[in-house]
Coordinates of C-alpha atoms in Angstrom, one line a residue:
M1 CA 104.1 94.3 79.2
T2 CA 103.3 90.7 80.1
P3 CA 99.6 89.8 79.6
P4 CA 97.7 88.0 82.4
V5 CA 97.6 84.2 82.5
L6 CA 93.9 83.3 81.9
N7 CA 92.7 79.7 82.1
L8 CA 89.7 80.3 79.9
D9 CA 89.5 77.0 78.0
K10 CA 86.8 75.3 79.9
K11 CA 87.3 71.9 78.2
L12 CA 91.0 71.9 79.0
N13 CA 90.4 73.0 82.6
T14 CA 87.9 70.2 83.0
I15 CA 90.2 67.6 81.5
A16 CA 93.1 68.8 83.6
G17 CA 91.1 68.8 86.8
N18 CA 89.7 65.3 86.1
A19 CA 93.2 64.0 85.3
A20 CA 94.5 65.2 88.7
V21 CA 91.5 63.7 90.5
K22 CA 91.9 60.4 88.6
L23 CA 95.5 60.1 89.9
F24 CA 95.3 61.7 93.4
G25 CA 91.6 61.7 94.4
E26 CA 89.1 64.3 95.3
A27 CA 91.5 66.1 97.7
V28 CA 92.8 67.9 94.6
Y29 CA 92.1 71.6 94.9
K30 CA 90.7 72.8 91.5
D31 CA 89.1 76.2 92.2
M32 CA 91.9 78.6 93.1
E33 CA 91.4 82.3 93.7
P34 CA 93.0 84.5 91.1
V35 CA 96.5 85.8 91.8
M36 CA 98.1 89.0 90.6
G37 CA 101.5 87.6 89.8
S38 CA 103.1 88.0 86.4
E39 CA 104.2 85.0 84.4
D40 CA 105.5 84.9 80.8
F41 CA 103.6 81.6 80.3
S42 CA 100.8 83.9 79.2
F43 CA 102.4 84.3 75.8
Y44 CA 101.8 80.6 75.2
G45 CA 98.1 81.0 76.1
D46 CA 97.9 83.7 73.4
K47 CA 98.9 81.1 70.8
A48 CA 97.2 77.9 71.8
P49 CA 94.8 76.6 74.4
S50 CA 96.7 76.3 77.6
I51 CA 96.4 75.7 81.3
F52 CA 98.5 77.0 84.2
G53 CA 98.4 75.6 87.7
F54 CA 100.4 75.3 90.9
W55 CA 101.8 72.4 92.8
E56 CA 101.9 73.2 96.4
P57 CA 105.3 72.6 97.9
E58 CA 105.6 70.7 101.1
M59 CA 105.6 73.0 104.1
K60 CA 109.0 73.1 105.7
R61 CA 109.4 74.6 109.1
G62 CA 105.9 76.0 108.8
R63 CA 106.6 78.2 105.8
A64 CA 106.6 77.6 102.0
F65 CA 108.1 80.0 99.5
S66 CA 106.9 80.5 95.9
N67 CA 109.0 79.2 93.0
H68 CA 110.3 82.7 92.2
N69 CA 111.7 83.2 95.8
E70 CA 115.4 82.6 96.5
K71 CA 114.4 80.5 99.5
Y72 CA 112.2 78.2 97.5
D73 CA 112.9 74.5 98.1
M74 CA 111.4 72.2 95.5
A75 CA 109.6 69.2 97.0
E76 CA 111.0 66.5 94.7
K77 CA 107.8 64.4 94.7
C78 CA 106.0 67.3 93.1
L79 CA 108.0 66.7 89.9
K80 CA 106.8 63.2 89.7
M81 CA 103.2 64.2 90.5
G82 CA 103.1 67.0 88.1
S83 CA 104.6 64.9 85.3
A84 CA 102.0 62.2 86.0
V85 CA 99.1 64.7 85.7
M86 CA 100.5 66.2 82.5
A87 CA 100.8 62.7 81.0
Q88 CA 97.3 61.8 82.1
L89 CA 96.0 65.1 80.8
A90 CA 97.6 64.4 77.4
I91 CA 96.1 60.9 77.2
D92 CA 92.6 62.1 78.2
Y93 CA 92.8 65.1 75.8
L94 CA 93.8 62.9 72.9
E95 CA 91.1 60.3 73.7
E96 CA 88.5 63.1 73.5
A97 CA 89.8 64.4 70.1

């Protein structure tokens, strides 16, 4: 059974949220309602502090599909944005250490 993904590390959550805001401004949505999906990423969170988030795909023809849907169409700019936030998170995390 796959355990739930829990973003419980408050320090890591704060650093990640601040990294996204630093790069993309206050429009970044940081307080998401819990979802009941299953994700094997939870096994990483059992071993080390971790954070799991979503990049909203661009709406195409009024409808977006999740990344596990066969009709999912990745918005290429999300790769660049997500990589930038992860790099900024790493820099900020290491500066605090």
